[in-house]
Coordinates of C-alpha atoms in Angstrom, one line a residue:
X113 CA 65.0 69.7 110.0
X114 CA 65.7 70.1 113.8
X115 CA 62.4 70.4 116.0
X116 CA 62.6 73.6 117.4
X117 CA 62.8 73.1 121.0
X118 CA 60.8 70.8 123.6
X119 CA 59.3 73.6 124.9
X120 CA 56.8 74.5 122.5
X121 CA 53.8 73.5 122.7
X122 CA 51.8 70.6 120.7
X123 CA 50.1 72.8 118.1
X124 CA 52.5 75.1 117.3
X125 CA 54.4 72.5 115.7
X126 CA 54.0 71.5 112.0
X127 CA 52.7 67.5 111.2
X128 CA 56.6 66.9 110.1
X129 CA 57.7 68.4 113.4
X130 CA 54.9 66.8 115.9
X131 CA 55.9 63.0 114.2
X132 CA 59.3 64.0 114.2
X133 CA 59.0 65.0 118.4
X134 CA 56.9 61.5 118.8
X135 CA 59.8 59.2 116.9
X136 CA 62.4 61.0 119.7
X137 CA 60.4 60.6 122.7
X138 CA 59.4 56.9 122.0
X139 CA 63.3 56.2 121.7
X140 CA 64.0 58.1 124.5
X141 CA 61.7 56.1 126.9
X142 CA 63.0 52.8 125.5
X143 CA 65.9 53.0 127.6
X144 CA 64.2 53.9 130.6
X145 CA 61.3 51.1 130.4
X146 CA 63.8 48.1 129.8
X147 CA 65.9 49.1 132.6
X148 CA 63.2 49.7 135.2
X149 CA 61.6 46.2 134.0
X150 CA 64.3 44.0 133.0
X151 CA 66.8 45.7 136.2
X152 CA 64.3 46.4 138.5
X153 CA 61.6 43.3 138.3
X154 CA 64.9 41.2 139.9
X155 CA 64.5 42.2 143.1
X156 CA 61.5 41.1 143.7
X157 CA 62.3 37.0 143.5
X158 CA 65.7 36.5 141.8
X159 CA 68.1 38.8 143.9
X160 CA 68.9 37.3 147.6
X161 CA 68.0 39.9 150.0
X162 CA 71.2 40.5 151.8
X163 CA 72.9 43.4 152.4
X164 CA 75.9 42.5 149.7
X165 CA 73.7 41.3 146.9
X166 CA 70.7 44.1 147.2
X167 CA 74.2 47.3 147.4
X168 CA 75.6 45.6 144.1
X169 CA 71.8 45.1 142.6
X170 CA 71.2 49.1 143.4
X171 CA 74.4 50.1 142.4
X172 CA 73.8 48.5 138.5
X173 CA 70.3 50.1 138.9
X174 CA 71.7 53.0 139.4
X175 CA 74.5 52.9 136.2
X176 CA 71.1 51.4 134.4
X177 CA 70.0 54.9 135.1
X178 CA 72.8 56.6 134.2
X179 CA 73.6 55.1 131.3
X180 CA 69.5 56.3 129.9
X181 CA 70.4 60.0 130.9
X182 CA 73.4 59.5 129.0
X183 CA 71.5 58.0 125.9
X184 CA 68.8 60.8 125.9
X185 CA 71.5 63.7 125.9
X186 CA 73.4 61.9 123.2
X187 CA 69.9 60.9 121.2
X188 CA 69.4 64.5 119.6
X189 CA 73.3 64.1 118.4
X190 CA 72.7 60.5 116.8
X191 CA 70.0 61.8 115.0
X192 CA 71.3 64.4 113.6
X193 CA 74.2 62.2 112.2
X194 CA 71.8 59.4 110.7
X195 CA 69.9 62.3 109.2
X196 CA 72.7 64.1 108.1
X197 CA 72.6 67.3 109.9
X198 CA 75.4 67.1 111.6
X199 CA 78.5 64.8 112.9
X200 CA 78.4 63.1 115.9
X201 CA 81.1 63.5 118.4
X202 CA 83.6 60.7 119.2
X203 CA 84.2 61.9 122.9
X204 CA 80.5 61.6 123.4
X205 CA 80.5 57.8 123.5
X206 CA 83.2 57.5 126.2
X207 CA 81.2 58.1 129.2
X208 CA 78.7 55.2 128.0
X209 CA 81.4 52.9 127.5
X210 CA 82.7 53.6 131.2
X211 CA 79.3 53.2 132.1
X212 CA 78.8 49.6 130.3
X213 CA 82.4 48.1 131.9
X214 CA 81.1 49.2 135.0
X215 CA 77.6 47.3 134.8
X216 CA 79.1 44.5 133.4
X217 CA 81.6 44.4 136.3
X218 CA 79.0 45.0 138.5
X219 CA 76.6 42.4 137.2
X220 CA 79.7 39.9 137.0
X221 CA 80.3 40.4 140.8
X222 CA 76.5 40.0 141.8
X223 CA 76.8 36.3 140.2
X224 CA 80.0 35.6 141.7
X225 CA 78.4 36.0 144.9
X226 CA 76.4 34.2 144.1
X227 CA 73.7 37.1 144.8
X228 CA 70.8 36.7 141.9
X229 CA 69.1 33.5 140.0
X230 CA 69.2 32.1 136.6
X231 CA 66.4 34.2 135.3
X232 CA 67.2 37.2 137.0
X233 CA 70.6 37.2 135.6
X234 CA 69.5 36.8 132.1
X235 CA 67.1 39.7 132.4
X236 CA 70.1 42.0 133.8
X237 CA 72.1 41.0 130.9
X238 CA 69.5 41.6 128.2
X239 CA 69.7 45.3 129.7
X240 CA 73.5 45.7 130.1
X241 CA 74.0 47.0 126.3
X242 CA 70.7 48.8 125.5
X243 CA 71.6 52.4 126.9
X244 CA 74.7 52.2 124.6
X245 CA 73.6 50.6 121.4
X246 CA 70.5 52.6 121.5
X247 CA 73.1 55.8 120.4
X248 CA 75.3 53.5 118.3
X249 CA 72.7 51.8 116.1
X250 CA 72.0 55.4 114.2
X251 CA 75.8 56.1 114.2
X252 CA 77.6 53.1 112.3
X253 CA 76.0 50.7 109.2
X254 CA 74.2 47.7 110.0
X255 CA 77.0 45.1 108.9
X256 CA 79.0 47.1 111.2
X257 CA 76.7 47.1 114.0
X258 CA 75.9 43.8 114.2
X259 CA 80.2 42.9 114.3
X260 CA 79.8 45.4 117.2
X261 CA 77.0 43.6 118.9
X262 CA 78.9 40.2 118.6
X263 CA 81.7 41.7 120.4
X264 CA 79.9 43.1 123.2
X265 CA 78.1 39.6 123.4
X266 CA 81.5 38.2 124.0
X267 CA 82.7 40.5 126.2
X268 CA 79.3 39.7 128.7
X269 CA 79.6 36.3 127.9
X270 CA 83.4 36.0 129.4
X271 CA 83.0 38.4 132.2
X272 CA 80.0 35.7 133.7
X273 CA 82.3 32.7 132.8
X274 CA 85.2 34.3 134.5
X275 CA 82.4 35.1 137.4
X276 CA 82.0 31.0 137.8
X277 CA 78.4 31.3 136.0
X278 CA 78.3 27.8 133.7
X279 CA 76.3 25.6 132.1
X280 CA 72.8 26.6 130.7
X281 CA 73.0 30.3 132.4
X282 CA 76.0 30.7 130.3
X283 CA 74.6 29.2 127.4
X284 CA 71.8 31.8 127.8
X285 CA 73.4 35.1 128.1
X286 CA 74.7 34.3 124.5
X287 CA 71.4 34.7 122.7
X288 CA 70.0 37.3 125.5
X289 CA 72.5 39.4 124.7
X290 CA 72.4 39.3 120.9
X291 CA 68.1 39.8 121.3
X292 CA 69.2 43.2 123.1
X293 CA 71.1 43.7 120.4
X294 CA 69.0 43.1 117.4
X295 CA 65.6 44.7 118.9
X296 CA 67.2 47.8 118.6
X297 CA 68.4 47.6 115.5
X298 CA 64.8 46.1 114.4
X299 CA 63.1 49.2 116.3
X300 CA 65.2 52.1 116.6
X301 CA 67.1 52.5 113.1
X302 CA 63.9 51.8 111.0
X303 CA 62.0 54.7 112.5
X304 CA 65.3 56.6 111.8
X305 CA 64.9 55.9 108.6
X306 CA 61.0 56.4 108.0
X307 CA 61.7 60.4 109.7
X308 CA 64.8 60.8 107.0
X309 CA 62.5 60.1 104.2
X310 CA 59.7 62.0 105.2
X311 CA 62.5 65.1 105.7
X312 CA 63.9 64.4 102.1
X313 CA 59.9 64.3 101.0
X314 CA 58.7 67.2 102.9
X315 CA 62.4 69.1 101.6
X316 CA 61.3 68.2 98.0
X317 CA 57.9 69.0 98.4
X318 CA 59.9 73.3 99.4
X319 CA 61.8 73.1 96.3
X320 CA 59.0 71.7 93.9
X321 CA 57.2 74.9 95.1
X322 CA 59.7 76.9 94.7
X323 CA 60.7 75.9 91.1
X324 CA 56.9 76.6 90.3
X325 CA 57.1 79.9 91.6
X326 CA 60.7 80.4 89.7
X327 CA 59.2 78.9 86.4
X328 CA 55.7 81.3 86.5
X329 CA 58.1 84.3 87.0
X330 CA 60.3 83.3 84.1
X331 CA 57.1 83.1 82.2
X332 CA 56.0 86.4 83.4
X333 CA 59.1 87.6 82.6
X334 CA 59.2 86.0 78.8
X335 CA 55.4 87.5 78.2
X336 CA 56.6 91.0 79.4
X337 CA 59.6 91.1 76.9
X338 CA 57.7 89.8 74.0
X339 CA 54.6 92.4 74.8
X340 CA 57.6 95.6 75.4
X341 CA 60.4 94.2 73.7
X342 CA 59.1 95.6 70.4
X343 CA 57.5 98.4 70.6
X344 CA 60.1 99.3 73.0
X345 CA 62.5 99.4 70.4
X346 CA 60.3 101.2 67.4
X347 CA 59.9 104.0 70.0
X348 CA 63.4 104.3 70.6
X349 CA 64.4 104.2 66.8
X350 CA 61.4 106.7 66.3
X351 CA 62.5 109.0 69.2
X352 CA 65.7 109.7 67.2
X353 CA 64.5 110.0 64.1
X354 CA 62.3 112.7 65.7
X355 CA 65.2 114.3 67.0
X356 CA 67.4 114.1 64.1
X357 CA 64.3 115.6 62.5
X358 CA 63.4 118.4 64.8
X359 CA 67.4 119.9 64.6
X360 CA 66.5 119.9 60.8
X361 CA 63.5 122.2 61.2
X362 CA 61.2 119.2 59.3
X363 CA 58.0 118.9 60.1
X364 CA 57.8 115.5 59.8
X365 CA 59.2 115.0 63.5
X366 CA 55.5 116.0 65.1
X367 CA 54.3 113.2 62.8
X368 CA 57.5 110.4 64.3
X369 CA 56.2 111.7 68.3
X370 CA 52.1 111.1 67.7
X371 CA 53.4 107.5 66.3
X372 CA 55.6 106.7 69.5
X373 CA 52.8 108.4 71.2
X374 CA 50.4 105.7 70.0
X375 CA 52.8 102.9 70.3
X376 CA 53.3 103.9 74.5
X377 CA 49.4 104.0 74.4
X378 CA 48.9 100.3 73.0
X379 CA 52.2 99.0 75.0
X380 CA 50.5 100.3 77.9
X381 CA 47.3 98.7 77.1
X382 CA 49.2 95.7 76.8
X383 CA 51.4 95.2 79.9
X384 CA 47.7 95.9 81.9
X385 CA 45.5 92.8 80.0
X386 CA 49.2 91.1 80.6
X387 CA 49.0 91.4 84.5
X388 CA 45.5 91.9 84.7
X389 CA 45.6 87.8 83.4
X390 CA 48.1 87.3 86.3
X391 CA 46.0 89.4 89.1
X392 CA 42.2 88.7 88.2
X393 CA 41.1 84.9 90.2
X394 CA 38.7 83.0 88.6
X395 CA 35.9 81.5 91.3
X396 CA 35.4 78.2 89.5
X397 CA 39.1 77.5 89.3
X398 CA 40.0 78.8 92.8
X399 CA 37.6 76.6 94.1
X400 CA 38.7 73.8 92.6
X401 CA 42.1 74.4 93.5
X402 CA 41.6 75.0 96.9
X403 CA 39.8 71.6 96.7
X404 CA 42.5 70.0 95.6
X405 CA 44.8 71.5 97.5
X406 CA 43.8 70.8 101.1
X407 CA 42.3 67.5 99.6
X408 CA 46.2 66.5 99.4
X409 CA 47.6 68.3 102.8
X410 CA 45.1 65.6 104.4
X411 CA 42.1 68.3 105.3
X412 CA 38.9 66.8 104.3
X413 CA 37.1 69.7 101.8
X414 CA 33.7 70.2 100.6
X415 CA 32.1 73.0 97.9
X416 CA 28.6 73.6 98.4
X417 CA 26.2 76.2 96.5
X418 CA 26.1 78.3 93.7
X419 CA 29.1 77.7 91.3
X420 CA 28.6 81.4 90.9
X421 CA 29.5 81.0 86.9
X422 CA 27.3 83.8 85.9
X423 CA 28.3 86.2 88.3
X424 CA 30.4 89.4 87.1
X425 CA 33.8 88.9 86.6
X426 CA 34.7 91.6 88.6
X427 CA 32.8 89.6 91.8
X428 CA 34.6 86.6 90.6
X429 CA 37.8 88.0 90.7
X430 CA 37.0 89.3 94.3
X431 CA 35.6 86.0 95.5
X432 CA 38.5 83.8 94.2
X433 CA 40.7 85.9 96.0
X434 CA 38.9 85.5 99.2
X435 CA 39.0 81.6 98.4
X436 CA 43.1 81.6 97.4
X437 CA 43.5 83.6 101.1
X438 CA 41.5 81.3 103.1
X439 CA 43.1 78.4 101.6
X440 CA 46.3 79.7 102.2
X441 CA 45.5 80.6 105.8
X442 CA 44.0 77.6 106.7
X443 CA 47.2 75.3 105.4
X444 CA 49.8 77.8 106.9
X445 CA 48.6 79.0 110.4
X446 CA 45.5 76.0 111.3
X447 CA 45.6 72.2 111.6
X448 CA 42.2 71.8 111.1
X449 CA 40.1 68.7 109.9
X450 CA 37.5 69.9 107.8
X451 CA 36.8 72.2 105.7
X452 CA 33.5 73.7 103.8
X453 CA 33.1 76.4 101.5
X454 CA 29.8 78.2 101.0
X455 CA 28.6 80.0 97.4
X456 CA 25.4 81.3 98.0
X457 CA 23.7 83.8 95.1
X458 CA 20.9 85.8 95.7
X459 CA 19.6 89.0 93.3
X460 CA 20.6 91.3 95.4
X461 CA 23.7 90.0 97.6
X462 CA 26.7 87.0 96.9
X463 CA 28.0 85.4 99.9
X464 CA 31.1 83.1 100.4
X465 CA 31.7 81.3 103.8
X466 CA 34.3 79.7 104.6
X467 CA 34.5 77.5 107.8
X468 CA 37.0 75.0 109.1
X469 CA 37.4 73.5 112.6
X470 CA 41.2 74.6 113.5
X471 CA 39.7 78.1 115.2
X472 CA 42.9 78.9 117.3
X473 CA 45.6 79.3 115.2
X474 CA 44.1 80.1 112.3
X475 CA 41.8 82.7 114.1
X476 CA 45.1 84.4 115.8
X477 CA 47.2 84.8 112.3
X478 CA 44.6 86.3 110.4
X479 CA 42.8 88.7 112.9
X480 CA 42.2 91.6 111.9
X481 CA 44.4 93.6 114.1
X482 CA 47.2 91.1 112.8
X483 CA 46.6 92.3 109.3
X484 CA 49.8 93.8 107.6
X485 CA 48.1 97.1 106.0
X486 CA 48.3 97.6 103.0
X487 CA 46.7 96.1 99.4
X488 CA 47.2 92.3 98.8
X489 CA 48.1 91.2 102.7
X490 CA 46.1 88.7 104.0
X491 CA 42.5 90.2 105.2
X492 CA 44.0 93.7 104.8
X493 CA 43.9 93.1 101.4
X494 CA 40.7 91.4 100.9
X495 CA 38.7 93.8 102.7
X496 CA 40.3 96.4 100.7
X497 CA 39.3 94.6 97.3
X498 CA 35.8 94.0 98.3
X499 CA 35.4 98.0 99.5
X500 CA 35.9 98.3 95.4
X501 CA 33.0 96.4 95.4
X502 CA 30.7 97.7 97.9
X503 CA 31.5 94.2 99.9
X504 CA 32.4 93.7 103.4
X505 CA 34.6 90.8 105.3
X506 CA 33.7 89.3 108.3
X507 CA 36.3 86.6 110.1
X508 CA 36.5 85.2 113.3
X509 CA 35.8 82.3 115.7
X510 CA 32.2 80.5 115.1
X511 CA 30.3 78.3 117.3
X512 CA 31.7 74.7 118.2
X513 CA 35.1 75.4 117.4
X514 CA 34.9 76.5 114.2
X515 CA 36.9 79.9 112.5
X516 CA 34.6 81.4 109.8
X517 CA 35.4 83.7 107.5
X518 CA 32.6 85.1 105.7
X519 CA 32.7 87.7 102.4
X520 CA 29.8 89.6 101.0
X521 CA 29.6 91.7 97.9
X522 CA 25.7 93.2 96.8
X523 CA 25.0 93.3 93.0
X524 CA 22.1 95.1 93.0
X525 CA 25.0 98.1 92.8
X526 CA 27.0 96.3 90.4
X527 CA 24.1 95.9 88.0
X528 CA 23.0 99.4 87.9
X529 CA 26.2 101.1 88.0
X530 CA 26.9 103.4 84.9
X531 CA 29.3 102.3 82.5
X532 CA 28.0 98.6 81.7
X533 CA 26.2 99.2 78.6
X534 CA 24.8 103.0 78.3
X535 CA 28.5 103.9 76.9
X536 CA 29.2 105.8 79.7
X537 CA 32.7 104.1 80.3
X538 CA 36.1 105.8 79.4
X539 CA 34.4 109.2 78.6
X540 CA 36.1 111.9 80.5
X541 CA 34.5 114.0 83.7
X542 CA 31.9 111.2 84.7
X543 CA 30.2 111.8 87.7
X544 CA 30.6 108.4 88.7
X545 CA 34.4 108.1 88.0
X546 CA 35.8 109.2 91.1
X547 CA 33.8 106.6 93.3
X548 CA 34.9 103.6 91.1
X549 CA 38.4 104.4 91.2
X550 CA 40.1 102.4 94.0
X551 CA 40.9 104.3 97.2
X552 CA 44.6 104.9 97.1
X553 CA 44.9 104.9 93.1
X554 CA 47.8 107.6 92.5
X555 CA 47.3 109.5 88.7
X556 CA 50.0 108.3 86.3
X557 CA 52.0 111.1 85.5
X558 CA 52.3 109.6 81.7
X559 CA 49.9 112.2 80.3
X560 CA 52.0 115.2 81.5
X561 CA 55.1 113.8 79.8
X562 CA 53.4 113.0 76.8
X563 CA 52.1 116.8 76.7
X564 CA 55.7 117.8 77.0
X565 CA 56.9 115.9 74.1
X566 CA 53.8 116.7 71.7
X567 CA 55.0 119.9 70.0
X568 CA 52.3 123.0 71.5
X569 CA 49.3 123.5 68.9
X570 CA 49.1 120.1 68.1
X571 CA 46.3 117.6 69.3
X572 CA 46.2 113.5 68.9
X573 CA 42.3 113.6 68.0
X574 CA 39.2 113.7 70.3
X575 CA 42.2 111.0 72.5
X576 CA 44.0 114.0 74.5
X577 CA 46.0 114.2 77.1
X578 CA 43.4 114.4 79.3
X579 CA 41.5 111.3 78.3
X580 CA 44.4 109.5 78.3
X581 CA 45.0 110.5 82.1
X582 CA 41.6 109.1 83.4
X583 CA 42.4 105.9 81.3
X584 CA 45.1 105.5 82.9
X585 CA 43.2 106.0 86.3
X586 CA 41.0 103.5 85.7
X587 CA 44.0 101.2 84.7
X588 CA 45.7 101.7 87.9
X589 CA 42.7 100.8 89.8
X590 CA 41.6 98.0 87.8
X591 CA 45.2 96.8 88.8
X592 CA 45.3 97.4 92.4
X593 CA 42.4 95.5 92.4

C-alpha cells in the first residue's frame, strides 16, 4: 500500500499509486506555501526594518523552515498510521514541539519589541501551528484534535498577552489561530481518508479476484472427481477381480482387463472434453469480455468487424486467445486510453488487430524477445497456437503512438484439410497426421501399458493398441492447443 519509492518514474506507477504520490506531495507543499506566504509576505510592510526586528523575523523564518522539513520526513510515518500500515513513533513528534515553543517564543519577542504590525502579526500566528498539526491531524481522532488545537490556541494567545500585545490584536490571534487549525483538519485528513478507501477498494477488488480464481478451481476440481471418481473406482474393483481371477487360471480375467481397458478409454475421453471446455476461448465471448473489462478499468473500448460467428471453432479458439492476451496485456503492463479491436473475414485469410495508444509499456512487456518460451506465455504462446493453424503474430509499436498487435490465421488451409468430412479423421497412418499434430506433442505412453496388461493373443477389435496411441496423439495436441 506504500508507493514504492520517489524515484520512479510517473508511468511506472499504477493509477492507485500515481493518486496515492499526488495526495503526499500536495500535503507536503502545504507547509512550505503557508510559511513562505503567511512568514515571508511580513517583511515587506509589517516588520520594522531594523537590525533587531528583521534577526528575530529571519530567525522564525528559518524555524518556519524547519519545522516543514520536519513535517515532510514525519508525513510518510503519519500516513502509514492513519492508513494502518504501521505505528507512528512517539519520539518523532518531539523535535516539532521544540520547534513550535521556539517560534512562538520567537514570535512573542518580535511583538514585544515592538518589531511587526497588527496584520503582520496575525499572519505569523496563523502559521505558528501548521508544520505541527499538519503530522498530528492523521495521528489522533478529530474530537481529540480539535481539544488539541484549543490548547495550542491558548498557549499563542498567552505568550502575545504576556508579550504586552492587547486589545483587538489579541482578540485576533484567538480565531487566526483556531482557522490554522481547522483548515487542516478540513484539507489534510479528508484526502487521508479518500486514499484509505480507495486502498481498502483496490485491496477488495485483489481478493474478489482471487476468490474467483479459488472458486473456478474448486469447480474444476468437483467436475474432475465426478468425471474419474467412478470409473476410477470400477477399474480398481475390476483390476482385482482380474487378479484374483488370473491366480485361479479362469479365463474370465482377459474378459475383467478389456472392460477396465474400455473404462480408461472413455475416462480418458472424458477428462479431454472436460479441459478442452476449460482451454478452448470462444471469440464472441472473449470479445465481449474484454469489452467489459477494460470498459470498467476506465479504457474506452470499441469492437469493429466481423463477429466471426461462423468461423471454425478451431480459429475461434485461437483468436479468443489472442483477444484474452491482449486484454490482459494492455490492463497489466499499458495505461492507455483507447482501445479498438479489429475482426476482419475474408475467404481466404481472418485477421484480428488489436491497437491501443499506451505503446511504451505495453510494447516493452510483451516483445517478443521478452516472451517466456514455452506454450501458453504471453506471445510465446500465441504464436505457438496460431503455428497449429498456419497463422502468424505480428506486435509492436504503430504509427502515432499506438502498440498493435495484429494475428492472422488463412482458411483456405483449414477448409481443405483432410479429416473434415471425407472420414479421414482418427484412422491410423494418415499422411496428414504428423503435420496436424502440434509441434512438441510427446506420445502417451498409455498404449504400451495397456499392451502389457492385455494377455498376448488377444485383440480389443479393429480399436488396438495402436489406434489408440495416435488417439491419444491427437488428444495431446488438441490440448496443448
Amino acid at each position: 500500500m506504500r508507493v514504492r519509492g520517489w524515484h520512479r518514474s510517473w508511468q511506472e506507477r499504477s493509477k492507485m499509486e500515481r493518486i496515492d504520490l499526488y495526495s503526499r506531495f500536495t500535503i507536503s507543499c502545504i507547509p512550505w506555501l503557508f510559511a513562505l506566504a503567511w512568514q515571508g509576505t511580513p517583511f515587506h510592510h509589517d516588520i520594522r526594518h531594523e537590525p533587531l526586528p528583521l534577526a528575530l523575523g529571519l530567525a522564525l523564518l528559518l524555524v518556519s523552515l524547519a519545522q516543514c522539513l520536519l513535517s515532510n520526513r514525519n508525513l510518510t510515518a503519519s500516513y502509514g498510521h492513519y492508513l494502518g500500515v504501521s505505528a507512528f513513533p512517539g519520539r518523532r513528534l518531539l523535535a516539532p514541539l521544540v520547534l513550535l515553543v521556539v517560534a512562538v517564543g520567537l514570535l512573542a519577542t518580535l511583538a514585544g519589541v515592538d518589531g511587526v504590525k497588527g496584520s503582520g502579526l496575525l499572519l505569523m500566528t496563523l502559521n505558528a501551528p501548521m508544520a505541527l498539526v499538519i503530522t498530528r491531524v492523521l495521528l489522533v481522532p478529530v474530537r481529540r484534535f480539535l481539544v488539541e488545537s484549543v490548547c495550542l490556541t491558548a498557549l499563542i494567545t498567552s505568550a502575545l498577552a504576556v508579550a504586552g500585545i492587547k486589545g483587538g490584536t489579541l482578540a485576533g490571534v484567538v480565531p487566526c489561530s483556531l482557522f490554522g487549525c481547522v483548515l487542516v483538519l478540513i484539507s489534510v485528513r479528508p484526502s487521508a481518508w479518500s486514499m484509505s478507501v480507495m486502498w481498502q477498494a483496490e485491496q477488495a477488488r485483489d481478493i474478489q479476484a482471487r476468490l474467483a480464481v479459488a472458486e473456478e478451481r474448486l469447480r474444476f476440481g468437483r467436475d474432475m472427481h465426478d468425471v474419474l471418481g467412478r470409473n476410477l473406482a470400477v477399474i480398481a474393483l475390476k483390476s482385482e477381480l482380474a487378479v484374483e481371477l488370473a491366480q485361479r487360471g479362469r479365463p474370465e480375467a482377459v474378459d475383467q482387463m478389456v472392460e477396465v481397458q474400455r473404462i480408461a478409454r472413455a475416462s480418458q475421453q472424458e477428462v479431454r472434453d472436460v479441459v478442452r471446455g476449460y482451454r478452448e476461448a470462444n471469440l464472441d465471448t472473449e470479445l465481449a469480455g474484454a469489452q467489459g473489462v477494460l470498459s470498467a478499468a476506465g479504457i474506452e473500448c470499441a469492437v469493429t468487424g466481423d463477429s466471426g460467428g461462423h468461423l471454425p471453432p478451431p480459429v475461434q479458439s485461437a483468436l479468443g486467445w489472442v483477444v484474452r492476451e491482449a486484454a490482459t496485456n494492455v490492463l497489466r503492463h499499458g495505461d492507455p486510453s483507447r482501445c479498438l479491436i479489429r475482426v476482419g473475414v475474408t475467404a481466404d485469410t481472418a485477421v484480428l488487430q488489436v491497437e491501443n495508444d499506451g505503446a511504451t509499456p505495453a510494447g516493452a512487456a510483451s516483445s517478443p524477445a521478452s516472451a517466456p518460451d514455452g506454450p501458453g506465455s504471453g506471445l510465446a504462446g500465441l504464436r505457438e497456437r496460431l503455428a497449429a493453424l498456419d497463422g502468424s503474430l505480428e506486435a509492436g509499436p504503430a504509427k502515432g503512438g499506438l502498440f498493435r498487435l495484429t494475428a492472422t490465421i488463412p482458411l483456405a488451409a483449414l477448409s481443405a484439410e483432410p479429416g473434415e468430412g471425407d472420414g479421414s479423421e482418427g484412422k491410423p497412418g494418415t499422411a496428414e497426421e504428423p503435420r496436424r499434430r502440434t509441434p512438441g506433442a510427446r506420445r502417451a505412453p498409455m498404449s504400451l501399458c495397456a499392451a502389457a496388461i492385455v494377455a498376448p493373443g488377444v485383440m480389443v477389435g479393429p480399436e488396438g493398441p495402436a489406434s489408440w496411441r495416435n488417439d491419444d496423439d491427437r488428444g495431446t495436441g488438441a490440448a496443448r492447443r
